[in-house]
Short mmCIF file of C-alpha atoms in Angstrom, two decimals:
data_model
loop_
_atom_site.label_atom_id
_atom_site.label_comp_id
_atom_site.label_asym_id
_atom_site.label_seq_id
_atom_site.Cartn_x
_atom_site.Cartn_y
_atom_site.Cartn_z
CA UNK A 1 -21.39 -1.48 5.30
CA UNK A 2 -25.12 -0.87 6.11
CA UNK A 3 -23.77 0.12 9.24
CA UNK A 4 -21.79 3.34 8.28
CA UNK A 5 -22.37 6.62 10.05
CA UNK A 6 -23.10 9.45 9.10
CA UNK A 7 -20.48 12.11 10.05
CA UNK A 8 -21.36 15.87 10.02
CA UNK A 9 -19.58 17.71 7.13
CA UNK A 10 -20.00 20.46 4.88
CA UNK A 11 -21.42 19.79 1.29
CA UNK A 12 -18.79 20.14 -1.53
CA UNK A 13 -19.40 21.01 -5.36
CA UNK A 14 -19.41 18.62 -8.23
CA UNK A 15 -17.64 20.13 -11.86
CA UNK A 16 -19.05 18.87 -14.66
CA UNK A 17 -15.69 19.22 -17.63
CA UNK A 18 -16.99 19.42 -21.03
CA UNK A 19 -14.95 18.57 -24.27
CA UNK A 20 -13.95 22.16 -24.57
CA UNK A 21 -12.84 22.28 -20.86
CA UNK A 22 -11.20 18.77 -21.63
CA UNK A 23 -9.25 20.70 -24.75
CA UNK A 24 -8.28 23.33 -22.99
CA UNK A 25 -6.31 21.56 -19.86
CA UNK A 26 -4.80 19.82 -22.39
CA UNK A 27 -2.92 22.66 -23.64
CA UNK A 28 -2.37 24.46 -20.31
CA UNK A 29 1.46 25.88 -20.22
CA UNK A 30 3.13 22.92 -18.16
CA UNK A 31 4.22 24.54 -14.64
CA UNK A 32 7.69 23.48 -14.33
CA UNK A 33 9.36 24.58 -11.64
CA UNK A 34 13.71 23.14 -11.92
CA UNK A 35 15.13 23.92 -8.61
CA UNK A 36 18.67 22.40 -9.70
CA UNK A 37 19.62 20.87 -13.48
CA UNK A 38 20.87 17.93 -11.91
CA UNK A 39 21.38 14.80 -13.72
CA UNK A 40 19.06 11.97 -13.62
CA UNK A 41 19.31 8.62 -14.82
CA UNK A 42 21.10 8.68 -18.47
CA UNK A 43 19.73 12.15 -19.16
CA UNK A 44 18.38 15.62 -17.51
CA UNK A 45 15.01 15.62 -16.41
CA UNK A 46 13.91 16.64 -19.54
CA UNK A 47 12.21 13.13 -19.91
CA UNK A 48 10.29 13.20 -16.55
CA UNK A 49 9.05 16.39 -17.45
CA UNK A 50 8.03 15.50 -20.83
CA UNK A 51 6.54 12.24 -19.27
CA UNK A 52 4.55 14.94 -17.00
CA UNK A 53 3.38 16.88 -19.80
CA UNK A 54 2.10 13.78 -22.08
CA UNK A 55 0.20 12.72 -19.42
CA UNK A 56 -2.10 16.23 -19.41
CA UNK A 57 -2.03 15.85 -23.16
CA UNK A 58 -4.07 12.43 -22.75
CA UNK A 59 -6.41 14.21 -20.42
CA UNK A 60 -5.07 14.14 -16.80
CA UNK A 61 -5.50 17.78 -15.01
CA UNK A 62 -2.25 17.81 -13.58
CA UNK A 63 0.47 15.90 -12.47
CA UNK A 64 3.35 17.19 -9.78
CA UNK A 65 6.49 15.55 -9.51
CA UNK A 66 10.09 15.86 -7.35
CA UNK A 67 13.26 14.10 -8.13
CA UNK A 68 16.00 13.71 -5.46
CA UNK A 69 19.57 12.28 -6.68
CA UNK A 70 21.97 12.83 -3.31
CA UNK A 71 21.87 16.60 -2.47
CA UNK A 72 20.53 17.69 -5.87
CA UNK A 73 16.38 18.05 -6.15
CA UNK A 74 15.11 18.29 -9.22
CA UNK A 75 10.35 19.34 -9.18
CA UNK A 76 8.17 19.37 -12.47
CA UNK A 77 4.28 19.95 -12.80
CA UNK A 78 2.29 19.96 -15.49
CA UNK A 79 -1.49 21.19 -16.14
CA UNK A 80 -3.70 22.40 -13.37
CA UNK A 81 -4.52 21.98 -9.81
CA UNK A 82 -7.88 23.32 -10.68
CA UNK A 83 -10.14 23.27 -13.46
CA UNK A 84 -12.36 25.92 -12.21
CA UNK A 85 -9.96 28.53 -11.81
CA UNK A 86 -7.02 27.29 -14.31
CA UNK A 87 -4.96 27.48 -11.65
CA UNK A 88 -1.40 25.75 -12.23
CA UNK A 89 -0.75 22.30 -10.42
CA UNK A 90 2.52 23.28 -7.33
CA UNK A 91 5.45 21.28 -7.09
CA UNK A 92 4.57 21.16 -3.18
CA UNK A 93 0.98 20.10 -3.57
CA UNK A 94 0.27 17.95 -0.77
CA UNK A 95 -1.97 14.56 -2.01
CA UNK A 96 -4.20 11.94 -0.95
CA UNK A 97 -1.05 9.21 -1.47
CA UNK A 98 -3.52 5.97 -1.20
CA UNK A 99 -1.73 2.74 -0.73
CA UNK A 100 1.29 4.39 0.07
CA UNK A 101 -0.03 4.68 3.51
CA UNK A 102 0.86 0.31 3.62
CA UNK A 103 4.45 1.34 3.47
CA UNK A 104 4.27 3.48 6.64
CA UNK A 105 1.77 0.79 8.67
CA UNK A 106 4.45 -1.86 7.79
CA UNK A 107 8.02 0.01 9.20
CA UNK A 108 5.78 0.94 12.06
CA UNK A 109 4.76 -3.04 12.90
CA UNK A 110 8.75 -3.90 11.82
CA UNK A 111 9.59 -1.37 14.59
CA UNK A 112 7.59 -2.88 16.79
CA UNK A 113 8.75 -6.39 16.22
CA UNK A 114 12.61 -5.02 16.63
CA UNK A 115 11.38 -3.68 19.96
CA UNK A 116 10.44 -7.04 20.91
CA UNK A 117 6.83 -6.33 21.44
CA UNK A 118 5.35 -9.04 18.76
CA UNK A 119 6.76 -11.26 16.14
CA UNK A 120 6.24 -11.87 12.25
CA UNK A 121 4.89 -15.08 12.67
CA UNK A 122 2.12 -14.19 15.45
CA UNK A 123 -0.76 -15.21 14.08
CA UNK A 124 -3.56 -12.67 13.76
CA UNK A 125 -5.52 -14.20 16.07
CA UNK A 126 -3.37 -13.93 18.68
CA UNK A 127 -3.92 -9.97 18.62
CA UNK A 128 -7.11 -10.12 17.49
CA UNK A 129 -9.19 -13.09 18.35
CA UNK A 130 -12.00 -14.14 16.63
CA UNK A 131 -11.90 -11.66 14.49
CA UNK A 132 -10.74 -13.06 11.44
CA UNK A 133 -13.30 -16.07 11.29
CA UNK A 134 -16.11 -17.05 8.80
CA UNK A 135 -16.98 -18.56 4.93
CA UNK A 136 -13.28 -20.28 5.48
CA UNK A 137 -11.42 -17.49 6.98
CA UNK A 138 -9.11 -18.59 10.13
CA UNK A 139 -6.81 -16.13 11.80
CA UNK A 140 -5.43 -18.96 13.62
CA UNK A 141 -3.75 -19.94 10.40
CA UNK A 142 -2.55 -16.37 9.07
CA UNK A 143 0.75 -14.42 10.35
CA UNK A 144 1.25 -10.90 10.52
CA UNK A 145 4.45 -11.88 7.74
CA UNK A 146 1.60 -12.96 5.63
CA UNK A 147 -0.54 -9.73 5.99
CA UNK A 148 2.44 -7.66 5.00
CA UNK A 149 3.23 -9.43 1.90
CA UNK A 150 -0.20 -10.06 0.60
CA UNK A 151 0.22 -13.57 0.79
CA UNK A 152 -2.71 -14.38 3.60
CA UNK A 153 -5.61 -15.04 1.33
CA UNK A 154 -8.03 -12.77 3.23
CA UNK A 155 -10.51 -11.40 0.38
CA UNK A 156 -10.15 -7.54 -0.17
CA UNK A 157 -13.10 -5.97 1.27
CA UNK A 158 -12.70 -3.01 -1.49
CA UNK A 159 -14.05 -5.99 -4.22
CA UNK A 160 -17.17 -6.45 -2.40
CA UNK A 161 -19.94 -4.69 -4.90
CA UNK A 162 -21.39 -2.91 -1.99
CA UNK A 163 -18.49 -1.13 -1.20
CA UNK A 164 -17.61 -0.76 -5.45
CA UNK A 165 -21.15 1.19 -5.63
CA UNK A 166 -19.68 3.70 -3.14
CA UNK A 167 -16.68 4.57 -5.82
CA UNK A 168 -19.25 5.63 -8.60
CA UNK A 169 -21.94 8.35 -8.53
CA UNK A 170 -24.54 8.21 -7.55
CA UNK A 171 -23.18 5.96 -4.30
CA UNK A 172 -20.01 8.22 -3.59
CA UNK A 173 -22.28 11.04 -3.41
CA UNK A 174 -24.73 9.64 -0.90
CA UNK A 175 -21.58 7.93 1.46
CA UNK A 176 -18.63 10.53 0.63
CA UNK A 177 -19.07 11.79 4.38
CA UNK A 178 -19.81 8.53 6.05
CA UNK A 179 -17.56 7.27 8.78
CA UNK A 180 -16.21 3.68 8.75
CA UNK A 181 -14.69 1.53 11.70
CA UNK A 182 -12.02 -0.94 10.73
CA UNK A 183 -14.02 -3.64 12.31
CA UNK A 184 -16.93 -2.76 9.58
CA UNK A 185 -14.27 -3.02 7.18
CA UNK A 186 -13.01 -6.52 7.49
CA UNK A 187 -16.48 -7.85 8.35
CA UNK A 188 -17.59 -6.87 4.90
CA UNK A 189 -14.26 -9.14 3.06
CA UNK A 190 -15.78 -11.84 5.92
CA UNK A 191 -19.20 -11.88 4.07
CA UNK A 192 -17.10 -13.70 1.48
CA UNK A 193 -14.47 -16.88 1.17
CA UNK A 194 -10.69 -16.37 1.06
CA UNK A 195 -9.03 -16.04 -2.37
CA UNK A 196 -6.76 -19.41 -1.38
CA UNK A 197 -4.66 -21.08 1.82
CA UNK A 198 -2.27 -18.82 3.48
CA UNK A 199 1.07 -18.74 1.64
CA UNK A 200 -0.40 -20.85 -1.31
CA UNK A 201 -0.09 -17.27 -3.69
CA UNK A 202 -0.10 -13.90 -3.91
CA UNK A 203 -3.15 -11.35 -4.16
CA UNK A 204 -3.32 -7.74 -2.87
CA UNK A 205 -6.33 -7.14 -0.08
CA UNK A 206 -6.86 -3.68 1.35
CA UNK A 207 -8.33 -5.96 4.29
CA UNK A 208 -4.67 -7.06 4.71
CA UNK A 209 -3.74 -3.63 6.04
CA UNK A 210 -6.78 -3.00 7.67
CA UNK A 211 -5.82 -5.65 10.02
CA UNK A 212 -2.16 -4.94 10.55
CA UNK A 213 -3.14 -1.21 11.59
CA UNK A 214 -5.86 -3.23 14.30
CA UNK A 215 -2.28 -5.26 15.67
CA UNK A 216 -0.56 -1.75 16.06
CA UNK A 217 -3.84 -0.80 18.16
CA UNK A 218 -3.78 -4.12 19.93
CA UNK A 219 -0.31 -4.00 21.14
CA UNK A 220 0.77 -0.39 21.89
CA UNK A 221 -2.55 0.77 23.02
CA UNK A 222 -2.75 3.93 20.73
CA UNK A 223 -4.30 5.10 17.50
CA UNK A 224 -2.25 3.56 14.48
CA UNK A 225 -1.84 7.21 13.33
CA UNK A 226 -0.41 8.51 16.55
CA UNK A 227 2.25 5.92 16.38
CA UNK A 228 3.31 6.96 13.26
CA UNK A 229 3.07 10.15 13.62
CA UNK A 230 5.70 9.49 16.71
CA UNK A 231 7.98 7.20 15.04
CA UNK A 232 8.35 8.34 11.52
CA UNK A 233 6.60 11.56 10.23
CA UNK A 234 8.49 13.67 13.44
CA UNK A 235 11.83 12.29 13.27
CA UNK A 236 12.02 12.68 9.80
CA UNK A 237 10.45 16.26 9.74
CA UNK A 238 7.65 15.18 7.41
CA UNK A 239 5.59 18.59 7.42
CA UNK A 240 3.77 17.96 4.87
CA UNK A 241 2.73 14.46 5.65
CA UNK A 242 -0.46 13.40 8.06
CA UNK A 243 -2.76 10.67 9.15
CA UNK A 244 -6.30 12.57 8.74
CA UNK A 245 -8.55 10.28 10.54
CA UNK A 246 -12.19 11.42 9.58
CA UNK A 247 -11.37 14.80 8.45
CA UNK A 248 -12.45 15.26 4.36
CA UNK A 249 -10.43 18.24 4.31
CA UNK A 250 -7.14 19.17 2.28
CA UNK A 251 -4.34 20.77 3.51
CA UNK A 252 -2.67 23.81 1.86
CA UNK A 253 -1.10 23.97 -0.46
CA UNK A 254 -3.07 21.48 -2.41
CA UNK A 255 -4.88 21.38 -6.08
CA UNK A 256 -8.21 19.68 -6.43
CA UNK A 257 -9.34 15.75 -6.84
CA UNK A 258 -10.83 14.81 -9.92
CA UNK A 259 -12.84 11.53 -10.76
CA UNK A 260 -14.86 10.23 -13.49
CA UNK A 261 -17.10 8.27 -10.94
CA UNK A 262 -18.00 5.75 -13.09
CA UNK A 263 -16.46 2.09 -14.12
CA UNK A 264 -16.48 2.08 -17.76
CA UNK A 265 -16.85 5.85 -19.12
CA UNK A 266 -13.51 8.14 -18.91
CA UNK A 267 -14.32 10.20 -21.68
CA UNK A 268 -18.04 11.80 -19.60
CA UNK A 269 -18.15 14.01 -16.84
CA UNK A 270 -15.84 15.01 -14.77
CA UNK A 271 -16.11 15.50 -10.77
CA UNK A 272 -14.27 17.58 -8.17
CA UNK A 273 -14.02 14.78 -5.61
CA UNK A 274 -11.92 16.91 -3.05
CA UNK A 275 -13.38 16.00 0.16
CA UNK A 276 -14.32 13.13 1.76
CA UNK A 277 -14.32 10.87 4.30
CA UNK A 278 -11.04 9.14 4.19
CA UNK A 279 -11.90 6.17 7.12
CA UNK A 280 -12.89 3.94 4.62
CA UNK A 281 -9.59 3.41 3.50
CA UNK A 282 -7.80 3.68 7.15
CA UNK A 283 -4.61 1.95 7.11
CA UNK A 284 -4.69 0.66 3.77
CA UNK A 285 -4.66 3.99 2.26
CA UNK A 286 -5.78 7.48 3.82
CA UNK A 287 -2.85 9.10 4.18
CA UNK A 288 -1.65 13.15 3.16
CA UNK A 289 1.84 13.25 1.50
CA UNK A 290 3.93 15.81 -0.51
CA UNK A 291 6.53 14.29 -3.00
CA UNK A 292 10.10 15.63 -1.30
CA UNK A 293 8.35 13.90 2.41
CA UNK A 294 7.72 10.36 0.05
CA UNK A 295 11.07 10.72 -1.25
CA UNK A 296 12.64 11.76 2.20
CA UNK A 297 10.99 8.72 3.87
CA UNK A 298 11.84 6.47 1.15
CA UNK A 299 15.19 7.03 1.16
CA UNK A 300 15.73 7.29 4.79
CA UNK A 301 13.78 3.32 4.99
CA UNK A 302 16.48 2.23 2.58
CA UNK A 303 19.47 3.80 4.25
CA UNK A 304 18.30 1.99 7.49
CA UNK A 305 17.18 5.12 9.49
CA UNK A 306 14.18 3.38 10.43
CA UNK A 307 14.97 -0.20 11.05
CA UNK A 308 17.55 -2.49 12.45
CA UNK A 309 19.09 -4.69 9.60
CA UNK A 310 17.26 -7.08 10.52
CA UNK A 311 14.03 -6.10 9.83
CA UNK A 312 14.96 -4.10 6.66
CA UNK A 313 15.85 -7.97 5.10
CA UNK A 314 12.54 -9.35 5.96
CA UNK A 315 10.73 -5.78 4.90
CA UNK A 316 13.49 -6.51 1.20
CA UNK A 317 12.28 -10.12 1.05
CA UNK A 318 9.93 -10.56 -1.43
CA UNK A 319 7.56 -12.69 -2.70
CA UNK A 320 6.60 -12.83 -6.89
CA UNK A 321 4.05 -10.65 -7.94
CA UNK A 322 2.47 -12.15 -11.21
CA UNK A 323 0.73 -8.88 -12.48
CA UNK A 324 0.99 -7.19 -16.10
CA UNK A 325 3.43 -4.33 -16.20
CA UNK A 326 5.54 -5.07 -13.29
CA UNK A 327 8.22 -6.82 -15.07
CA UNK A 328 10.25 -9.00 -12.48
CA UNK A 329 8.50 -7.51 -9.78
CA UNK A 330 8.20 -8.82 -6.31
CA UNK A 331 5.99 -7.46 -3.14
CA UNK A 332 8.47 -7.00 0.53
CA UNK A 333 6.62 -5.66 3.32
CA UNK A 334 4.74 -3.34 2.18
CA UNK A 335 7.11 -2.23 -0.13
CA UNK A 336 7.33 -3.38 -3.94
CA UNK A 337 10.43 -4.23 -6.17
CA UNK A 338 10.27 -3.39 -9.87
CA UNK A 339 13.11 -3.78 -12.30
CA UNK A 340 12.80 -0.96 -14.94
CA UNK A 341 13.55 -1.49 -18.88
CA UNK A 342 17.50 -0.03 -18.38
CA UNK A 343 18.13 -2.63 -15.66
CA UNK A 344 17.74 -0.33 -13.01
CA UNK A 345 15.59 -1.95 -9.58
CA UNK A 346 13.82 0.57 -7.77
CA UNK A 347 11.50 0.51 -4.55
CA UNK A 348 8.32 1.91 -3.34
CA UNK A 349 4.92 1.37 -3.88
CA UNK A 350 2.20 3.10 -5.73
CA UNK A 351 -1.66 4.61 -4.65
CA UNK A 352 -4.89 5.51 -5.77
CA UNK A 353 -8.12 6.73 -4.08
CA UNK A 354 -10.94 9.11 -5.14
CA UNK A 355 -9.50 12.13 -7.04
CA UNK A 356 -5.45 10.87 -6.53
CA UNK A 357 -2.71 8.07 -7.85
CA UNK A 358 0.36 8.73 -6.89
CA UNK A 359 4.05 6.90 -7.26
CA UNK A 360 7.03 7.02 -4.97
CA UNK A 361 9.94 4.82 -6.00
CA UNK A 362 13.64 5.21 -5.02
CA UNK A 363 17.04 2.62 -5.40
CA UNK A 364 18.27 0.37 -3.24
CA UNK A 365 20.82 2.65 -1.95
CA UNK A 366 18.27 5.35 -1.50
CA UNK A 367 20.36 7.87 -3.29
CA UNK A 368 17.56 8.51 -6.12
CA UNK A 369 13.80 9.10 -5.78
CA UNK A 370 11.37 10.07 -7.59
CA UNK A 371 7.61 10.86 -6.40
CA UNK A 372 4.72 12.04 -8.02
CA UNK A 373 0.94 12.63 -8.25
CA UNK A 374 -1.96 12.54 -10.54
CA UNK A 375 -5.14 14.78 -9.75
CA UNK A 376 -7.47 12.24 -11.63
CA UNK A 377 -8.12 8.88 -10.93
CA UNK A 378 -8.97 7.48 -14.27
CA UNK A 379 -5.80 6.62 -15.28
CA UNK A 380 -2.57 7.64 -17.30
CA UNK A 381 0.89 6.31 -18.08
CA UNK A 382 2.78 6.39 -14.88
CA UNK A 383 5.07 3.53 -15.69
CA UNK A 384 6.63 6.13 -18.54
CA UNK A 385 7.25 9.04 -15.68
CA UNK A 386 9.18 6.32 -13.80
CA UNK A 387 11.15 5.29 -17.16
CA UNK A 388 11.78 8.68 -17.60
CA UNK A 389 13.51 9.36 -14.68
CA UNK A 390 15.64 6.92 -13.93
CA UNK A 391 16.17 5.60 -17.47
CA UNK A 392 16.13 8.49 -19.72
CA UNK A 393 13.48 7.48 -21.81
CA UNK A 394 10.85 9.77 -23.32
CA UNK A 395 7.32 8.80 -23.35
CA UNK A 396 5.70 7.22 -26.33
CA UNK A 397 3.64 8.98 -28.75
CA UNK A 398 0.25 8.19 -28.94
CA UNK A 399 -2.40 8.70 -31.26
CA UNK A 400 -4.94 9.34 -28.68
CA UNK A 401 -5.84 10.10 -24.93
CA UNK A 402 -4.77 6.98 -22.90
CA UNK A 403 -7.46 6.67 -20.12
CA UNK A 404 -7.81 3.72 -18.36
CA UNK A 405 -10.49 3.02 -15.39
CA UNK A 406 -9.12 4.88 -12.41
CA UNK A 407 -11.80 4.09 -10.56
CA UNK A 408 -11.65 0.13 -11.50
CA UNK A 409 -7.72 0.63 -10.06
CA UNK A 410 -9.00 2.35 -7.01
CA UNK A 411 -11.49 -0.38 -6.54
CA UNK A 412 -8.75 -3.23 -6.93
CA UNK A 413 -5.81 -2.42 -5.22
CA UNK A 414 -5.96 0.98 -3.70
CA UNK A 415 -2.89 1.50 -5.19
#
């Protein structure tokens, strides 16, 4: 990573958010905003929304949510979009969406293979020689199957601790406008030796996605984003939704991005982390979203307005994911199966990256979604927004704010 450029941009603001400022988000008026009462799950949205709501009580800024159930849409928000100014988080914020991006990288390479222009079981080296190679990697031995589906071994390059310095101040500070090739990238996870054989388990790596956005390169000769951009985001209308490349800039409308910047301390200061350099993340996680375009593309993957039925069954075909709250849960490509405490399976996947985690889930059928965003990265209850919704249930009570290490998640799994 000593290698990373600098890239001209301007300088933004830090906020420092004192226990007082802390307090008083807390107790901001949520900003709900019910298009249609529709049903959802075994109750109203009542639940999500009170979901939404706990989660600024424990400390979050704010959090902005849509439900779709058929033809009825259902948006909630909660908090701010700006601690500065107090202004209210929008049910059409657009978001950093993280790790969602993987979803969108892997219809793109399934389209592709449908098209007859590679196969599953090409080995990475075959589209990228050499690349793969060192400390026991072998892309002769990995598949672009096994890329998808996190089941390749390749170490994530977001674990090295050079790169982990770059999440926490003072190093995102110094690097937030850097630019980053993807062949930087996976020479970093290189520098190390492969968590295990490919196929012997499971473990997410960024680096997996890295790659797979280098194949679409490889074999249709065009920036990764310009081929989604062609074969999802404009036939489904996605306005809000955008590959941004190097540009640190938000789109409006949007609130701000909020991060602790720091591995172990969510109760210090606070930081507008708004802009930056998203290339670091590339196709494992920089792109722009709203919640109704998550839930529109979602849906529309399920229903099979994006792939043949054949490649929707190898996308559905997962393998076990062995991780702690994601009961029954299995990983597709690109695309995770969950199976929620009323029985109900839902798909998606989930993201984090400086200042943003986000959700987008939806059934089988593709009848009911639910997105949503967080504009802090420290952490929060998500699991209990997604309970909410499609289970009725209201979130727990707790006796105090329930931060976890945003950054530590942002770190681990982009997710």
């Amino acid at each position: 990573m000593s290698a990373r450029r600098r890239a001209t941009a301007a300088r933004a603001a830090t906020v420092g958010l004192t226990a007082a400022a802390l307090a008083a988000v807390a107790f901001v008026q949520p900003a709900a905003a019910a298009q249609e009462p529709a049903a959802a799950g075994r109750g109203s949205h009542r639940a999500t929304q009170q979901a939404l709501d706990a989660l600024v009580e424990h400390g979050i800024p704010g959090v902005t949510a849509q439900a779709r159930e058929g033809y009825r849409v259902w948006g909630g928000a909660a908090g701010v979009g700006d601690i500065r100014t107090q202004r209210p988080r929008g049910v059409h914020d657009r978001y950093r969406v993280g790790s969602i991006t993987k979803t969108f990288v892997a219809t793109t390479l399934l389209q592709l293979e449908a098209e007859g222009r590679l196969r599953l079981d090409d080995t990475v080296d075959a589209w990228l020689p050499g690349l793969v190679r060192g400390n026991g990697h072998d892309g002769t031995k990995i598949s672009i199957r096994q890329l998808l589906n996190h089941t390749s071994g390749i170490y994530n390059y977001t674990a090295d601790p050079e790169v982990q310095s770059y999440f926490v101040a003072p190093g995102f500070f110094e690097h937030r406008f850097d630019t980053t090739t993807p062949e930087e990238l996976v020479a970093v996870a290189m520098r190390h030796k492969p968590n295990f054989e490919p196929g012997a388990d499971w473990s997410y790596s960024n680096t997996n996605y890295v790659l797979a956005g280098m194949i679409v390169e490889k074999v249709t000769g065009r920036p990764y984003g310009e081929e989604i951009r062609d074969r999802i985001i404009r036939p489904l209308h996605l306005r809000a939704t955008s590959v941004p490349g190097v540009d640190p800039r938000m789109p409006r409308p949007s609130g701000r991005g909020y991060s602790k910047l720091s591995f172990d301390d969510t109760s210090g200061r606070t930081y507008d982390v708004t802009e930056f350099n998203p290339s670091g993340a590339w196709a494992a996680g920089e792109m722009i979203s709203d919640s109704a375009d998550l839930n529109r593309f979602y849906s529309a993957l399920m229903r099979g307005r994006l792939l043949p039925p054949a490649q929707l069954k190898e996308m559905l075909t997962t393998v076990p994911v062995d991780e702690e709250g994601w009961p029954e849960g299995g990983y597709g490509l690109g695309l995770l199966k969950r199976k929620l405490s009323c029985g109900t399976e839902v798909w998606g996947h989930s993201g984090g990256i400086h200042g943003s985690l986000s959700a987008a889930t939806t059934t089988r059928d593709g009848r009911h979604s639910l997105s949503f965003n967080l504009n802090g990265d420290w952490g929060g209850d998500t699991q209990s927004v997604v309970e909410a919704e499609y289970c009725g249930a209201k979130p727990e009570k707790r006796p105090g704010p329930e931060l976890r290490d945003g950054v530590g998640a942002v770190m681990n799994v982009l997710r």
